[in-house]
Amino acid sequence: MGWANCSLFEMHINRVSSVSTDPLNFECPADFEIEPFIKELKKKFPLQEESETSIHRTYCDTFDWRLYAQGGTLDIESSDSGLRLNWRQEGAISDTRRIDRPPRFVWDFSAVALRSRLEPVLEMRALLPQAEIECRCRRFKWLNRDRKTILRLYIERNRVLDPDKGQSYELNSRIRVLPVKGYHKPVQRMAKALANHPGLTPASECQLSAALSAIGRRPLDYSSKLAIRLEPQMRSDVAGQIILRHLLAALKANEAGLRADLDSEFLHDFRVAVRRTRSALGQLKGIFPPEVVDRFAPRFAWLGRITGPTRDLDVYLLNFDDYKASLPVSIRDDLDPLYDFLKARQKQAHQEMVKALDSPDYRQLIDEWSDFLLAPLPEKPSAPNALVPIQALADRRIWRIYLRILKQGRAIGAGTPAEALHELRKQCKKLRYLMEFFQSLYPKDRIKRLIKILKGLQDNLGDHQDLEVQEQTLKAFSREMMESRSVPSETLLAMGLLVQDLDRRRRRARGEFADRFADFASADHQASFRALFDSRQHREEP
Amino acid sequence: MRILATYSIKGGVGKTAAAVNLAYLAALDGAQTLVWDLDPQGAASFYFRIKPKVKGGGRKLIHRDRPIDDLIKGTDYDRLDLLPSDFSFRHLDLVLDQTKKPTRQMLSVLKPVADEYDYLFLDCPPNISLLSECVIEIADAIVSPVIPTTLSIRTLDQLTRFIEKNDCGNLEMMPFFSMVDRRKNLHREVIETLPEHCPNLLSALIPYASDIERMGIERAPLCSYSGKSRSAKAYRLLWDEIKRRLNDSRAVC
Ligand SMILES: Nc1ncnc2c1ncn2[C@@H]1O[C@H](COP(=O)(O)OP(=O)(O)OP(=O)(O)O)[C@@H](O)[C@H]1O
Ligand SMILES: [Mg+2]
């Protein structure tokens, strides 16, 4: 993803360094005696105890851990004094503020600075609770001679909630030192005293990992990227099972989120898993008996069909802001009824989709499919390619599709009908999936580079087709809206302009195809593909 | 960062009381807030129980020999920080005068923390000086307490003319009645007549009240120890009105 390089850390290092209130944290051993400890501490420091509070702390992240992957965590604390949102970077608080209600999407953030920081990271993904901690907090303040607070000390008892099991687990108590800006000496003295106290160990500010491990989870336990490890000499049917099991896991992982429509990406990832599964079944012909492919392929096609309409509408909704922005300012708001229309449609499509997923067809498919993927493979399989080493099969498949793409692409001229580009797009997708399935069989940076080259072409083909589909669908929508007389004519007018704009962009994408393809098929790039995948070439050691 | 200066040519009219309480309310609302105690007498610092001491004094601060962020102190309240006063601030005029462009210099002193704070309150000493000219130029709003007496109104006129003369762009003038004693005929009369002549006068007014005076004993913002009192409510109304004004003026420019 593009934003991976632009480190959030850099973006607001300014703030982190200037807020010198990085708390210092210590973990107490399980058998720690709090009362004697406090007594002793009070002898050394002029501490005054304030009232005890309880805080419910919820660590939030997207389903695919976008914040954590960037070295950030977001937690929302709920206590007597309301809701507070803490954004921590590399363990230290870099933004903390009161909020009225927890944000679900990045557009719910009212603080502009934080919103623009998180926008490119979160995009359209919802923030979901990843870990919940119940905290009882004893608070102490260190007063100087003017009775001014110059340091705060919290002793926290924490319980992690496991919402799945309805249970909670005690974590070790923690001691947190919260410096007051501009008062350094007390911090040093307190930190030293705590560090020297027997039993106390320095702990990270962030409790997320500790909390997750208490409920048997870990951060980054879902990613939409495939990370499949294969060995070159593996039997192809074994490798095939591994790949398909990964895809089934992705499919299952997204099911609950897409049913609840938490955000659009659960369905997206689900559909990608379905498409990849279909592609794998088609491409890996000959490693499983043909009955298997016949038994499952049509059912995964069905799964693709029943999830299609909702995804299409999701895409229009995600694009809506861009649609508006493409119109002249004066008529942008005229488009709003389209949003309501899309939203209503999406809701309906989603309901129908869920109904289909509730059917026995779906449950049976998943059960049978997972039985098949977990069943031991026969020692002497009947399928012709089952025993071929996966490396050889991967080379062969990738190379064949690559040649097909070159051929189909070269046949496309300025006047070639759109169908040819759509067909080419399909082949590119197949190639992309194969390259991703088999990534681990090739040197990492070389395969990554070739995927990137392929992606350049895919983006162009994707734009071209998506714009065409959007254009046609919007036309169909406006006809419907006109017939039902449900929207003002201004809206139809605005939609007309929108269709024009989409058409202009589609033609531009079509115009760019020749260059993009020429780049993809350049002698240089061809040589790279050949070197990596053409098995007649002698491959250097990966 | 929006800069609000509590300023008046007259002394003892409630500038510091306003700065301390408004800043407290801003922070309570969730805004990162900084108070800069520009008055060498250090009344604002006193209210926050912070020593009126700046390492290196006003000169090092203005010349940026010491980063402003190292001099800021956290108050006892969330999100509310203070840049304390220092006795050397009585020579701030001189120090500023020695720089080429005093206003720019002030801004560059503040720049390192400009992203960090949503509001900066400048608690100014009375009188017209080079410092007050700078303050007027960098501020988004002048929050000016006016005791409802004839004399105070004359000084308000003076200030208004002074600001007009300096041509301060989008500066919002926000006078408000301070230390209002309804039992006094003169106060009532002035309050009834002044708004006609002074359209930008805020409608919220701060009463003369002993609990506000008590701030000197409590050494804390009134709103922190007596949040539900009539006076605290008056400051709340004042702050809400100022926020509204600030938002409106932002919409215009
Ligand atoms: N509304 C009020 N009612 C009663 N007393 C007040 C009120 N406002 C301020 N005071 C008291 O009046 C005195 C002067 O107030 P304050 O310090 O806020 O004014 P100032 O304009 O900042 O003064 P200076 O010009 O000296 O900086 C203080 O003792 C303060 O406690
Ligand atoms: Mg004062």
mmCIF file of N, CA and C in Angstrom, chain A residues 276-346:
data_model
loop_
_atom_site.group_PDB
_atom_site.id
_atom_site.type_symbol
_atom_site.label_atom_id
_atom_site.label_comp_id
_atom_site.label_asym_id
_atom_site.label_seq_id
_atom_site.Cartn_x
_atom_site.Cartn_y
_atom_site.Cartn_z
ATOM 1 N N ARG A 276 -10.180 -15.653 -5.821
ATOM 2 C CA ARG A 276 -8.900 -16.364 -5.818
ATOM 3 C C ARG A 276 -9.125 -17.869 -5.780
ATOM 4 N N THR A 277 -10.118 -18.282 -4.997
ATOM 5 C CA THR A 277 -10.424 -19.709 -4.917
ATOM 6 C C THR A 277 -10.840 -20.233 -6.281
ATOM 7 N N ARG A 278 -11.709 -19.475 -6.947
ATOM 8 C CA ARG A 278 -12.162 -19.899 -8.271
ATOM 9 C C ARG A 278 -10.996 -19.955 -9.231
ATOM 10 N N SER A 279 -10.168 -18.928 -9.165
ATOM 11 C CA SER A 279 -9.033 -18.876 -10.058
ATOM 12 C C SER A 279 -8.104 -20.063 -9.791
ATOM 13 N N ALA A 280 -7.874 -20.342 -8.511
ATOM 14 C CA ALA A 280 -6.992 -21.462 -8.161
ATOM 15 C C ALA A 280 -7.577 -22.765 -8.673
ATOM 16 N N LEU A 281 -8.887 -22.952 -8.494
ATOM 17 C CA LEU A 281 -9.512 -24.184 -8.976
ATOM 18 C C LEU A 281 -9.330 -24.329 -10.481
ATOM 19 N N GLY A 282 -9.496 -23.231 -11.193
ATOM 20 C CA GLY A 282 -9.368 -23.276 -12.646
ATOM 21 C C GLY A 282 -7.928 -23.467 -13.097
ATOM 22 N N GLN A 283 -7.043 -22.765 -12.431
ATOM 23 C CA GLN A 283 -5.645 -22.772 -12.852
ATOM 24 C C GLN A 283 -4.908 -24.026 -12.442
ATOM 25 N N LEU A 284 -5.358 -24.602 -11.364
ATOM 26 C CA LEU A 284 -4.606 -25.738 -10.847
ATOM 27 C C LEU A 284 -5.237 -27.047 -11.302
ATOM 28 N N LYS A 285 -5.922 -26.947 -12.421
ATOM 29 C CA LYS A 285 -6.520 -28.156 -13.004
ATOM 30 C C LYS A 285 -5.454 -29.231 -13.074
ATOM 31 N N GLY A 286 -5.868 -30.406 -12.847
ATOM 32 C CA GLY A 286 -4.906 -31.498 -12.995
ATOM 33 C C GLY A 286 -4.169 -31.823 -11.711
ATOM 34 N N ILE A 287 -4.312 -30.996 -10.690
ATOM 35 C CA ILE A 287 -3.693 -31.422 -9.429
ATOM 36 C C ILE A 287 -4.721 -32.084 -8.508
ATOM 37 N N PHE A 288 -6.006 -31.765 -8.762
ATOM 38 C CA PHE A 288 -7.060 -32.491 -8.053
ATOM 39 C C PHE A 288 -7.889 -33.235 -9.117
ATOM 40 N N PRO A 289 -8.579 -34.285 -8.691
ATOM 41 C CA PRO A 289 -9.418 -34.992 -9.671
ATOM 42 C C PRO A 289 -10.468 -34.047 -10.253
ATOM 43 N N PRO A 290 -10.836 -34.244 -11.517
ATOM 44 C CA PRO A 290 -11.790 -33.314 -12.164
ATOM 45 C C PRO A 290 -13.125 -33.244 -11.417
ATOM 46 N N GLU A 291 -13.526 -34.340 -10.749
ATOM 47 C CA GLU A 291 -14.819 -34.291 -10.030
ATOM 48 C C GLU A 291 -14.811 -33.193 -8.974
ATOM 49 N N VAL A 292 -13.639 -33.016 -8.394
ATOM 50 C CA VAL A 292 -13.557 -32.020 -7.328
ATOM 51 C C VAL A 292 -13.826 -30.634 -7.886
ATOM 52 N N VAL A 293 -13.164 -30.342 -8.985
ATOM 53 C CA VAL A 293 -13.366 -29.033 -9.602
ATOM 54 C C VAL A 293 -14.832 -28.879 -10.006
ATOM 55 N N ASP A 294 -15.377 -29.918 -10.604
ATOM 56 C CA ASP A 294 -16.782 -29.850 -11.042
ATOM 57 C C ASP A 294 -17.724 -29.659 -9.861
ATOM 58 N N ARG A 295 -17.339 -30.251 -8.745
ATOM 59 C CA ARG A 295 -18.232 -30.195 -7.594
ATOM 60 C C ARG A 295 -18.234 -28.814 -6.946
ATOM 61 N N PHE A 296 -17.083 -28.176 -6.945
ATOM 62 C CA PHE A 296 -16.989 -26.920 -6.195
ATOM 63 C C PHE A 296 -17.014 -25.651 -7.046
ATOM 64 N N ALA A 297 -16.418 -25.704 -8.220
ATOM 65 C CA ALA A 297 -16.279 -24.461 -9.002
ATOM 66 C C ALA A 297 -17.615 -23.739 -9.212
ATOM 67 N N PRO A 298 -18.670 -24.464 -9.634
ATOM 68 C CA PRO A 298 -19.929 -23.731 -9.871
ATOM 69 C C PRO A 298 -20.488 -23.110 -8.590
ATOM 70 N N ARG A 299 -20.222 -23.748 -7.469
ATOM 71 C CA ARG A 299 -20.778 -23.220 -6.221
ATOM 72 C C ARG A 299 -20.033 -21.967 -5.779
ATOM 73 N N PHE A 300 -18.725 -21.910 -6.054
ATOM 74 C CA PHE A 300 -18.010 -20.668 -5.748
ATOM 75 C C PHE A 300 -18.413 -19.558 -6.725
ATOM 76 N N ALA A 301 -18.746 -19.962 -7.952
ATOM 77 C CA ALA A 301 -19.254 -18.967 -8.909
ATOM 78 C C ALA A 301 -20.551 -18.372 -8.375
ATOM 79 N N TRP A 302 -21.394 -19.238 -7.828
ATOM 80 C CA TRP A 302 -22.656 -18.772 -7.221
ATOM 81 C C TRP A 302 -22.373 -17.775 -6.086
ATOM 82 N N LEU A 303 -21.367 -18.117 -5.273
ATOM 83 C CA LEU A 303 -21.031 -17.240 -4.158
ATOM 84 C C LEU A 303 -20.577 -15.868 -4.671
ATOM 85 N N GLY A 304 -19.852 -15.878 -5.777
ATOM 86 C CA GLY A 304 -19.451 -14.624 -6.406
ATOM 87 C C GLY A 304 -20.675 -13.833 -6.854
ATOM 88 N N ARG A 305 -21.644 -14.536 -7.430
ATOM 89 C CA ARG A 305 -22.834 -13.853 -7.967
ATOM 90 C C ARG A 305 -23.672 -13.223 -6.863
ATOM 91 N N ILE A 306 -23.894 -13.991 -5.792
ATOM 92 C CA ILE A 306 -24.803 -13.443 -4.767
ATOM 93 C C ILE A 306 -24.177 -12.282 -3.983
ATOM 94 N N THR A 307 -22.864 -12.163 -4.042
ATOM 95 C CA THR A 307 -22.237 -11.057 -3.304
ATOM 96 C C THR A 307 -21.941 -9.860 -4.206
ATOM 97 N N GLY A 308 -22.149 -10.040 -5.520
ATOM 98 C CA GLY A 308 -21.797 -8.983 -6.479
ATOM 99 C C GLY A 308 -22.581 -7.690 -6.323
ATOM 100 N N PRO A 309 -23.921 -7.773 -6.307
ATOM 101 C CA PRO A 309 -24.699 -6.524 -6.283
ATOM 102 C C PRO A 309 -24.360 -5.627 -5.094
ATOM 103 N N THR A 310 -24.180 -6.208 -3.916
ATOM 104 C CA THR A 310 -23.861 -5.380 -2.751
ATOM 105 C C THR A 310 -22.523 -4.679 -2.949
ATOM 106 N N ARG A 311 -21.538 -5.428 -3.430
ATOM 107 C CA ARG A 311 -20.220 -4.827 -3.644
ATOM 108 C C ARG A 311 -20.309 -3.675 -4.646
ATOM 109 N N ASP A 312 -21.055 -3.868 -5.736
ATOM 110 C CA ASP A 312 -21.170 -2.794 -6.738
ATOM 111 C C ASP A 312 -21.695 -1.529 -6.080
ATOM 112 N N LEU A 313 -22.739 -1.707 -5.265
ATOM 113 C CA LEU A 313 -23.330 -0.531 -4.623
ATOM 114 C C LEU A 313 -22.370 0.076 -3.605
ATOM 115 N N ASP A 314 -21.629 -0.775 -2.910
ATOM 116 C CA ASP A 314 -20.600 -0.257 -1.994
ATOM 117 C C ASP A 314 -19.634 0.650 -2.747
ATOM 118 N N VAL A 315 -19.264 0.210 -3.930
ATOM 119 C CA VAL A 315 -18.285 0.984 -4.705
ATOM 120 C C VAL A 315 -18.863 2.351 -5.066
ATOM 121 N N TYR A 316 -20.132 2.368 -5.468
ATOM 122 C CA TYR A 316 -20.721 3.685 -5.789
ATOM 123 C C TYR A 316 -20.746 4.587 -4.554
ATOM 124 N N LEU A 317 -21.069 3.977 -3.432
ATOM 125 C CA LEU A 317 -21.123 4.778 -2.207
ATOM 126 C C LEU A 317 -19.732 5.290 -1.835
ATOM 127 N N LEU A 318 -18.722 4.427 -1.982
ATOM 128 C CA LEU A 318 -17.351 4.857 -1.671
ATOM 129 C C LEU A 318 -16.889 5.963 -2.622
ATOM 130 N N ASN A 319 -17.376 5.878 -3.860
ATOM 131 C CA ASN A 319 -16.970 6.873 -4.859
ATOM 132 C C ASN A 319 -17.743 8.171 -4.750
ATOM 133 N N PHE A 320 -18.772 8.169 -3.917
ATOM 134 C CA PHE A 320 -19.722 9.269 -3.995
ATOM 135 C C PHE A 320 -19.077 10.649 -3.835
ATOM 136 N N ASP A 321 -18.152 10.761 -2.884
ATOM 137 C CA ASP A 321 -17.501 12.060 -2.683
ATOM 138 C C ASP A 321 -16.745 12.489 -3.931
ATOM 139 N N ASP A 322 -16.107 11.522 -4.584
ATOM 140 C CA ASP A 322 -15.400 11.853 -5.821
ATOM 141 C C ASP A 322 -16.378 12.261 -6.917
ATOM 142 N N TYR A 323 -17.508 11.565 -6.947
ATOM 143 C CA TYR A 323 -18.533 11.941 -7.928
ATOM 144 C C TYR A 323 -18.903 13.403 -7.743
ATOM 145 N N LYS A 324 -19.168 13.752 -6.491
ATOM 146 C CA LYS A 324 -19.584 15.131 -6.213
ATOM 147 C C LYS A 324 -18.486 16.102 -6.619
ATOM 148 N N ALA A 325 -17.264 15.731 -6.244
ATOM 149 C CA ALA A 325 -16.152 16.641 -6.513
ATOM 150 C C ALA A 325 -15.939 16.855 -8.004
ATOM 151 N N SER A 326 -16.407 15.908 -8.826
ATOM 152 C CA SER A 326 -16.188 16.062 -10.263
ATOM 153 C C SER A 326 -17.185 17.033 -10.889
ATOM 154 N N LEU A 327 -18.186 17.434 -10.111
ATOM 155 C CA LEU A 327 -19.214 18.338 -10.653
ATOM 156 C C LEU A 327 -18.891 19.785 -10.309
ATOM 157 N N PRO A 328 -19.440 20.716 -11.065
ATOM 158 C CA PRO A 328 -19.275 22.133 -10.693
ATOM 159 C C PRO A 328 -19.868 22.367 -9.302
ATOM 160 N N VAL A 329 -19.204 23.222 -8.532
ATOM 161 C CA VAL A 329 -19.586 23.424 -7.134
ATOM 162 C C VAL A 329 -21.078 23.725 -6.976
ATOM 163 N N SER A 330 -21.593 24.521 -7.881
ATOM 164 C CA SER A 330 -22.960 25.007 -7.710
ATOM 165 C C SER A 330 -24.001 23.896 -7.766
ATOM 166 N N ILE A 331 -23.669 22.761 -8.378
ATOM 167 C CA ILE A 331 -24.709 21.722 -8.482
ATOM 168 C C ILE A 331 -24.360 20.462 -7.703
ATOM 169 N N ARG A 332 -23.267 20.538 -6.925
ATOM 170 C CA ARG A 332 -22.826 19.325 -6.218
ATOM 171 C C ARG A 332 -23.916 18.736 -5.335
ATOM 172 N N ASP A 333 -24.608 19.620 -4.610
ATOM 173 C CA ASP A 333 -25.593 19.107 -3.668
ATOM 174 C C ASP A 333 -26.804 18.495 -4.375
ATOM 175 N N ASP A 334 -26.964 18.843 -5.633
ATOM 176 C CA ASP A 334 -28.078 18.247 -6.384
ATOM 177 C C ASP A 334 -27.951 16.732 -6.470
ATOM 178 N N LEU A 335 -26.713 16.255 -6.288
ATOM 179 C CA LEU A 335 -26.480 14.821 -6.427
ATOM 180 C C LEU A 335 -26.913 14.029 -5.187
ATOM 181 N N ASP A 336 -27.160 14.745 -4.077
ATOM 182 C CA ASP A 336 -27.414 14.037 -2.819
ATOM 183 C C ASP A 336 -28.533 12.997 -2.869
ATOM 184 N N PRO A 337 -29.631 13.256 -3.566
ATOM 185 C CA PRO A 337 -30.669 12.212 -3.627
ATOM 186 C C PRO A 337 -30.137 10.890 -4.191
ATOM 187 N N LEU A 338 -29.116 10.964 -5.040
ATOM 188 C CA LEU A 338 -28.529 9.733 -5.557
ATOM 189 C C LEU A 338 -27.928 8.918 -4.414
ATOM 190 N N TYR A 339 -27.340 9.641 -3.459
ATOM 191 C CA TYR A 339 -26.739 8.928 -2.324
ATOM 192 C C TYR A 339 -27.802 8.140 -1.565
ATOM 193 N N ASP A 340 -28.922 8.797 -1.312
ATOM 194 C CA ASP A 340 -30.002 8.109 -0.585
ATOM 195 C C ASP A 340 -30.495 6.902 -1.373
ATOM 196 N N PHE A 341 -30.606 7.100 -2.671
ATOM 197 C CA PHE A 341 -31.032 6.018 -3.558
ATOM 198 C C PHE A 341 -30.071 4.832 -3.448
ATOM 199 N N LEU A 342 -28.756 5.149 -3.557
ATOM 200 C CA LEU A 342 -27.743 4.093 -3.495
ATOM 201 C C LEU A 342 -27.767 3.391 -2.144
ATOM 202 N N LYS A 343 -27.916 4.208 -1.117
ATOM 203 C CA LYS A 343 -27.895 3.681 0.241
ATOM 204 C C LYS A 343 -29.061 2.701 0.444
ATOM 205 N N ALA A 344 -30.231 3.097 -0.027
ATOM 206 C CA ALA A 344 -31.403 2.235 0.112
ATOM 207 C C ALA A 344 -31.188 0.924 -0.663
ATOM 208 N N ARG A 345 -30.673 1.080 -1.871
ATOM 209 C CA ARG A 345 -30.390 -0.103 -2.681
ATOM 210 C C ARG A 345 -29.389 -1.037 -2.005
ATOM 211 N N GLN A 346 -28.363 -0.390 -1.444
ATOM 212 C CA GLN A 346 -27.301 -1.176 -0.822
ATOM 213 C C GLN A 346 -27.867 -1.981 0.338
#
